[in-house]
Coordinates of C-alpha atoms and ligand atoms in Angstrom, one line a residue:
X26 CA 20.6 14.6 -2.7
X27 CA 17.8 14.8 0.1
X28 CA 18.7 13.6 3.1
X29 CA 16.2 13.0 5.8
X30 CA 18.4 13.2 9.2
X31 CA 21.4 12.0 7.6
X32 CA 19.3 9.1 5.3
X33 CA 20.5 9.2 1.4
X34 CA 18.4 7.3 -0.8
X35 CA 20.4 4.5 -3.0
X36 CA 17.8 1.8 -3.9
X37 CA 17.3 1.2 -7.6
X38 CA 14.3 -0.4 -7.3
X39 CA 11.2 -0.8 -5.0
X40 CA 10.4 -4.6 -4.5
X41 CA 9.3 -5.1 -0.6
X42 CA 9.6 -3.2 2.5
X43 CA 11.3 -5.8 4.1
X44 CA 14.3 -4.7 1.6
X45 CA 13.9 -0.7 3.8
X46 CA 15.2 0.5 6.3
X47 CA 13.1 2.9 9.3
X48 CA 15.6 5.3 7.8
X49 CA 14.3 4.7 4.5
X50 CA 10.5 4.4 4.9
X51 CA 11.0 7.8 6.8
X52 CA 12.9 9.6 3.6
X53 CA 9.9 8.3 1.6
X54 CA 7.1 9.8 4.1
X55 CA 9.4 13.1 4.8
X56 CA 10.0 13.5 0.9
X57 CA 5.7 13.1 0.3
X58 CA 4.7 16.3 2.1
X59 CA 5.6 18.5 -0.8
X60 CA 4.1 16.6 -3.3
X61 CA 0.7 16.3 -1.2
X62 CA 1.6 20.2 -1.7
X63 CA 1.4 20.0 -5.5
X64 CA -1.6 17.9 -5.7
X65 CA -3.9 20.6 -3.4
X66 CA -2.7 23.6 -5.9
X67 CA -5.8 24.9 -6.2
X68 CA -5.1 27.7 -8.7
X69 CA -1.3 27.0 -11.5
X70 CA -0.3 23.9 -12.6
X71 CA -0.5 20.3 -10.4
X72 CA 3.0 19.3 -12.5
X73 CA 6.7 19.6 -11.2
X74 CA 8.9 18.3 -13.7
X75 CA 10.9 16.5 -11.6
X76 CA 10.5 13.7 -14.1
X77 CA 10.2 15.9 -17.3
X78 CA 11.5 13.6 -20.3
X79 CA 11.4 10.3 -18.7
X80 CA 9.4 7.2 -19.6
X81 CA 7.4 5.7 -16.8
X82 CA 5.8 2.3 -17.8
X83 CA 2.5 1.1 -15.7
X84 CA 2.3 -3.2 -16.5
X85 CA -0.4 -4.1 -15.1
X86 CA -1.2 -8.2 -15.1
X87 CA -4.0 -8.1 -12.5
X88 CA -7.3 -5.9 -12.3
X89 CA -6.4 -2.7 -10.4
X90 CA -8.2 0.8 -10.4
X91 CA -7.0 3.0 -7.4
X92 CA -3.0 1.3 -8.0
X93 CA -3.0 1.8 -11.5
X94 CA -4.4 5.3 -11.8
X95 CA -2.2 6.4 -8.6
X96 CA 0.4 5.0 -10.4
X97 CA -0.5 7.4 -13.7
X98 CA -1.1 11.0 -12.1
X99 CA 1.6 10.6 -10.0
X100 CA 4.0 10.1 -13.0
X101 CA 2.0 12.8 -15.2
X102 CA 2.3 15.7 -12.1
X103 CA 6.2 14.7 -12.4
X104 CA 5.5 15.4 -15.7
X105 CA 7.2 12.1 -16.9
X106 CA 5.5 10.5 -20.4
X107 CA 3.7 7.2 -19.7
X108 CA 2.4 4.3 -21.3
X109 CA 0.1 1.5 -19.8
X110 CA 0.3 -2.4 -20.6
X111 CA -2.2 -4.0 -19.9
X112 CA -1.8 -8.0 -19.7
X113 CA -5.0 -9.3 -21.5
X114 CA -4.0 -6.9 -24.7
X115 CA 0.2 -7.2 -24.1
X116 CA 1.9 -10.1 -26.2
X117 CA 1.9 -12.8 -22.9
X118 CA -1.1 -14.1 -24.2
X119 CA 0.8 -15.1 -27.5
X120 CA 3.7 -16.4 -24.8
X121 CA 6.1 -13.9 -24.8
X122 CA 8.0 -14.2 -22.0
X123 CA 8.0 -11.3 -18.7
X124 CA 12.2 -10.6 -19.5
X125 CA 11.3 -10.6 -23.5
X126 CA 8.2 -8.3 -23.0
X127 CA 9.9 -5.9 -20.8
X128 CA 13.1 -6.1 -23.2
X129 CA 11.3 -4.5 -25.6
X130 CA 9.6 -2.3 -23.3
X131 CA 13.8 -1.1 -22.2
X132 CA 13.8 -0.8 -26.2
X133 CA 12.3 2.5 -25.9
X134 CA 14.3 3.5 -23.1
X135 CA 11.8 3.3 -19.6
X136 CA 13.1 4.6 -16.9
X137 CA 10.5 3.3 -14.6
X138 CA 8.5 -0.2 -15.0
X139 CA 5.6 0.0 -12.1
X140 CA 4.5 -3.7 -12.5
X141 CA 1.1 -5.9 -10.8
X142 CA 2.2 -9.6 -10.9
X143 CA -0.1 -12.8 -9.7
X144 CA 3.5 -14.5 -9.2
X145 CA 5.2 -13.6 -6.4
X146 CA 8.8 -12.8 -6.8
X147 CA 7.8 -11.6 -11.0
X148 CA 9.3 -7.6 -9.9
X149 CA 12.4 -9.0 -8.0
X150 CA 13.2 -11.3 -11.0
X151 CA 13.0 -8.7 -13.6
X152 CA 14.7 -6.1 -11.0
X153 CA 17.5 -8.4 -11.0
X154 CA 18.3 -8.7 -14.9
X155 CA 17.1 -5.1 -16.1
X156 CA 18.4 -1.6 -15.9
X157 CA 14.9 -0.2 -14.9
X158 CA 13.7 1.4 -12.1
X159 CA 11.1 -1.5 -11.0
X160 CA 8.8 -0.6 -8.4
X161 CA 6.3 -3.5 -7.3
X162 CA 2.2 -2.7 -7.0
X163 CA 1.2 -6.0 -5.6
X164 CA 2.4 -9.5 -6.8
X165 CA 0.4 -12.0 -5.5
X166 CA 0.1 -12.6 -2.0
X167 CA 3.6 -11.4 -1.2
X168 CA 3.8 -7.5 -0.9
X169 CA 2.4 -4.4 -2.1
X170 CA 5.4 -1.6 -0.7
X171 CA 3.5 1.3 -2.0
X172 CA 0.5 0.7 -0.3
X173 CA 2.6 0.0 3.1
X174 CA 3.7 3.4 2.1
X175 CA 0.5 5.6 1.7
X176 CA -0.6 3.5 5.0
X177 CA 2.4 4.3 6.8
X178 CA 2.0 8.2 5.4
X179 CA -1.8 8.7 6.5
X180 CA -1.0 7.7 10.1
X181 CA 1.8 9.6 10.2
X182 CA -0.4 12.8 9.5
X183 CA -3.1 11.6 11.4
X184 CA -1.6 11.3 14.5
X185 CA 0.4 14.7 14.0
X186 CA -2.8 16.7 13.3
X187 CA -4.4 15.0 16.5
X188 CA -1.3 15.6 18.5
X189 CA -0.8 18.8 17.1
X190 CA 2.9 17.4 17.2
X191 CA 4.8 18.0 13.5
X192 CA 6.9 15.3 14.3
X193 CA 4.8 12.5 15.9
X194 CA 5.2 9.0 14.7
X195 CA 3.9 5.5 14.5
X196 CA 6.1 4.8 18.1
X197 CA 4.0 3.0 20.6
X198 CA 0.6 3.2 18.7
X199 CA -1.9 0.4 18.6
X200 CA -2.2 -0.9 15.0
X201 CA -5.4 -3.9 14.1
X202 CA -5.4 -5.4 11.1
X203 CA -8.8 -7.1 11.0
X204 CA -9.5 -9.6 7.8
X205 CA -8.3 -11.8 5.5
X206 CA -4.7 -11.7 6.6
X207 CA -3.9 -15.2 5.0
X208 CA -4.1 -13.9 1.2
X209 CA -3.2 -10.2 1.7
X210 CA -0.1 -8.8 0.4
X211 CA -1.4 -5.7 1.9
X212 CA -1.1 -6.9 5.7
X213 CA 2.3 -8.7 4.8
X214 CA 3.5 -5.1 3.8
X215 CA 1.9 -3.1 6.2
X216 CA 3.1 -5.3 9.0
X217 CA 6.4 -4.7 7.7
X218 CA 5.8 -0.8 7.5
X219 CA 4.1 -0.5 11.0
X220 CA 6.3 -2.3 13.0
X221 CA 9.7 -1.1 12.2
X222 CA 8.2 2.6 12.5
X223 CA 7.6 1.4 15.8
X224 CA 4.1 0.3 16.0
X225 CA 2.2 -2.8 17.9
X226 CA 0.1 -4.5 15.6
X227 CA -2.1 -7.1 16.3
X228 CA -3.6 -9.0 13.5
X229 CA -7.0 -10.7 13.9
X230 CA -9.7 -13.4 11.6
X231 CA -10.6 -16.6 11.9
X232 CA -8.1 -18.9 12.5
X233 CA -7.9 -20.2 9.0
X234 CA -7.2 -16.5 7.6
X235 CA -4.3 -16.0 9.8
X236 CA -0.9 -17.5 8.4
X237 CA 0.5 -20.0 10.2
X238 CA 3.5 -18.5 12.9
X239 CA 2.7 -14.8 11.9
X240 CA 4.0 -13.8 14.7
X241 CA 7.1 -14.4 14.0
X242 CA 6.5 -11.6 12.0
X243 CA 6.3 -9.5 15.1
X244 CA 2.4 -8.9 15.9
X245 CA -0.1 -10.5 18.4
X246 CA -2.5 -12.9 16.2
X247 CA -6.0 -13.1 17.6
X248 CA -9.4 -14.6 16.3
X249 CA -11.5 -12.3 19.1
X250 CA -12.1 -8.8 17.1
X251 CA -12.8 -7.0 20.7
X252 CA -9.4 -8.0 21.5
X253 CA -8.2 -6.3 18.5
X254 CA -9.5 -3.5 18.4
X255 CA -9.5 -2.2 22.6
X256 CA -7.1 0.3 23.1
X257 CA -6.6 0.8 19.1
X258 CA -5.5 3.6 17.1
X259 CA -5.7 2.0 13.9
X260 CA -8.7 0.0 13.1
X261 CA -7.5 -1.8 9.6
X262 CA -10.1 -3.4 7.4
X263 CA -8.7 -5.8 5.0
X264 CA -11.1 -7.6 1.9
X265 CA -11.7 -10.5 1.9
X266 CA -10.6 -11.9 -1.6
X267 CA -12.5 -14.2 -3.2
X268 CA -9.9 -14.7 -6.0
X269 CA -7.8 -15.6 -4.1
X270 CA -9.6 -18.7 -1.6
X271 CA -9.1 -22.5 -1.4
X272 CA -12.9 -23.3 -0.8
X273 CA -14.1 -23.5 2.8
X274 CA -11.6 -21.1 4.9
X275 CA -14.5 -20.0 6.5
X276 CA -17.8 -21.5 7.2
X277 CA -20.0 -18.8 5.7
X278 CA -20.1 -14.7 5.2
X279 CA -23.2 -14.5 7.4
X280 CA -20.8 -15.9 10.2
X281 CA -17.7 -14.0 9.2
X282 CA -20.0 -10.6 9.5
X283 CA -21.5 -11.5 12.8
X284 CA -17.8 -11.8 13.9
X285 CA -15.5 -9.6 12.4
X286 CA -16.9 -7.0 10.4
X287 CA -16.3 -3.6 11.0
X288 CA -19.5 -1.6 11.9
X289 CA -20.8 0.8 14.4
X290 CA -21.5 -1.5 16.9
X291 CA -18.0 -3.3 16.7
X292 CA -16.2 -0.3 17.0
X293 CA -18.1 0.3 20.3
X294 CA -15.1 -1.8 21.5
X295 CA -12.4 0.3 20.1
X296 CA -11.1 4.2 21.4
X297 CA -13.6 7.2 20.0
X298 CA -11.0 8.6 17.9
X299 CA -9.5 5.3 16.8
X300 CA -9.6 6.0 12.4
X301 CA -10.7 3.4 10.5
X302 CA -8.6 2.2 7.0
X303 CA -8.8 0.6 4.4
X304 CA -7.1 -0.4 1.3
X305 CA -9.8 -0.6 -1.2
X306 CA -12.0 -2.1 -2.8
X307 CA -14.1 -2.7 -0.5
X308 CA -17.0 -5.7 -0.5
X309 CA -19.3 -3.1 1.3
X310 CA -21.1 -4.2 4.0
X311 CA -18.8 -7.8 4.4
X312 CA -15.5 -6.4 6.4
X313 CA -16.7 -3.3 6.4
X314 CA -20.2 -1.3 6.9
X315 CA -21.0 1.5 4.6
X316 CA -21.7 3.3 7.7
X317 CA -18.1 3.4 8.8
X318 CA -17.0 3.7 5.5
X319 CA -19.0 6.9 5.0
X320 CA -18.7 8.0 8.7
X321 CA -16.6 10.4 10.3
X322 CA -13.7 7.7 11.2
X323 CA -12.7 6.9 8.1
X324 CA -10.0 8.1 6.4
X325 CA -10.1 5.8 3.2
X326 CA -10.3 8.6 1.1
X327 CA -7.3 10.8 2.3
X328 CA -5.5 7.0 1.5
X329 CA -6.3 7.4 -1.9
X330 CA -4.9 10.9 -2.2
X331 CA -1.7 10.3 -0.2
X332 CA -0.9 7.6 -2.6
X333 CA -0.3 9.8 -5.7
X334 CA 1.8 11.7 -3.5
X335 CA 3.8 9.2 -1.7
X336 CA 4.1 7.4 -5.3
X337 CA 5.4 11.0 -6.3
X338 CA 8.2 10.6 -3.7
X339 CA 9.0 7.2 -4.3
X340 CA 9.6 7.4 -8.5
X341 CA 11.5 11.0 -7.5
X342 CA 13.4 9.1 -4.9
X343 CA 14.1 6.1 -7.4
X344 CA 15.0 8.4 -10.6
X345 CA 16.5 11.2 -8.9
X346 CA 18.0 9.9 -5.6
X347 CA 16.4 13.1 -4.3
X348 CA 18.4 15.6 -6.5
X349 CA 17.0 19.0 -7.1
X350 CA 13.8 18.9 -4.8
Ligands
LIG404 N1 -5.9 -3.3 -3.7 C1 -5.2 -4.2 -2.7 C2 -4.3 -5.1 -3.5 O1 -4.1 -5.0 -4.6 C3 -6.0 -4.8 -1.7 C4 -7.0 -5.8 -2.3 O2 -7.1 -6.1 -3.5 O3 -7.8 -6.3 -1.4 O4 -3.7 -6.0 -2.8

């Protein structure tokens, strides 16, 4: 089993990171380093077979690119076989029901089910009543662990190339999560993430895009972006998502710009060598300006990498328990 100081994996599933412990998350980000490993080969194969002979399902009931793909090479370089379900061509539009669909997905023996809900709560139901590994990639406004993950990950090795510290951590650092916090399952899990690895994280929008009493959550709420952002490590964009609004939670995207997008001249109010995230996609030039999204701070690209390899550790973790790494 892999231990990380003392820490055995024993979850059967991945639903929220509420359900981790800081032990936990920090197996999962100690466990990623060798995969990130893998990935970079630049010369023999990007595969371990960690995974060899195992069926890894990707269900998939909302639009996703970076998820769904992550989700696909990280199974393939652990050299499990895959099949995707898409929801528009899977039987639910004939009304098969989520337990009879995946039924017959357990038919042909999966090992792990990755699933995208718009119901919050769809992965912890089906965890509950099937022998699959179910790991959760977003269902509806609730959580998204992996991406809490891969968040939690790029930080990590941020702050430890900057430090030129091998073991820093998130302890003590500034996090701002600046956006649509209302509808985001993304700042519901990253919240989670940051703050029991020890970060403070202030969460910031207009009033009607922060969720009423999220601090009991544990973070400072703010509508004033320089507050945010002064003294922060981590500037975190969030997208506003369309799909997802009532009509009229804010007055109009000219206004929302002028106040909290993220841009060179924003950022004036935040530390030099604060980095600048993002969870994709990105409405370019609303929350965030191409110019920082292109520029030097931003590290939404190494995000997207880490996420194959954190999803790496995670299905290893889940299949394995850490056997044989
Ligand atoms: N891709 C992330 C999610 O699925 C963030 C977003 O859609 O804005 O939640």
């Amino acid at each position: 089993m892999t231990e990380s100081h003392g820490t055995v994996w024993t979850k059967k599933d991945l639903i929220a990171i509420a359900d981790l412990s800081r032990a936990e998350i920090e197996l999962v980000l100690d466990t990623a380093p060798q995969f990130v490993a893998v990935s970079k080969r630049s010369s023999g194969i990007k595969k371990v077979p960690l995974l060899q002979g195992r069926l890894v399902v990707n269900w998939f009931h909302e639009p996703s690119t970076r998820t769904r793909t992550s989700f696909e090479l990280a199974a393939k370089r652990l050299s499990a076989d895959t099949l995707s379900i898409t929801a528009a061509a899977s039987s639910s539009v004939k009304g098969e029901t989520l337990h009879d669909t995946l039924a017959n997905i357990e038919a042909m023996h999966s090992d792990v089910v990755v699933i995208r809900h718009n119901c919050a709560g769809a992965p912890l139901l089906l965890a509950q009543h099937h022998a699959s590994h179910i790991i959760n990639a977003g269902d509806g406004r609730h959580a998204h662990p992996t991406q809490a993950l891969l968040d939690a990950f790029t930080i990590r090795e941020h702050l430890r190339r900057r430090r030129n510290d091998p073991n820093a951590g998130l302890d003590g650092i500034k996090v701002a999560i600046v956006g649509d916090i209302l509808h985001s399952r993304v700042a519901r899990s990253d919240i989670r993430a940051f703050t029991k690895l020890g970060a403070h994280v202030t969460v910031c929008g207009p009033a009607t895009l922060l969720p009423p009493e999220v601090e009991k959550l544990g973070v400072t709420a703010t509508c004033d972006l320089r507050e945010a952002i002064a003294g922060a490590d981590v500037v975190y964009a969030l997208r506003i998502q369309m799909e997802r609004q009532a009509a009229g939670l804010f007055p109009s995207l000219r206004e929302y710009i002028r106040l909290y997008r993220i841009d060179n001249d924003s950022l004036r109010h935040a530390p030099e060598d604060a980095i600048v995230m993002h969870p994709g996609p990105i409405n370019r030039d609303v929350e965030l300006a191409s110019e920082v999204a292109d520029g030097p701070r931003s590290v939404i690209l190494e995000q997207v990498s880490n996420g194959v390899a954190v999803r790496m550790a995670i299905m290893h973790l889940l299949v394995n328990g850490g056997a044989a790494s």
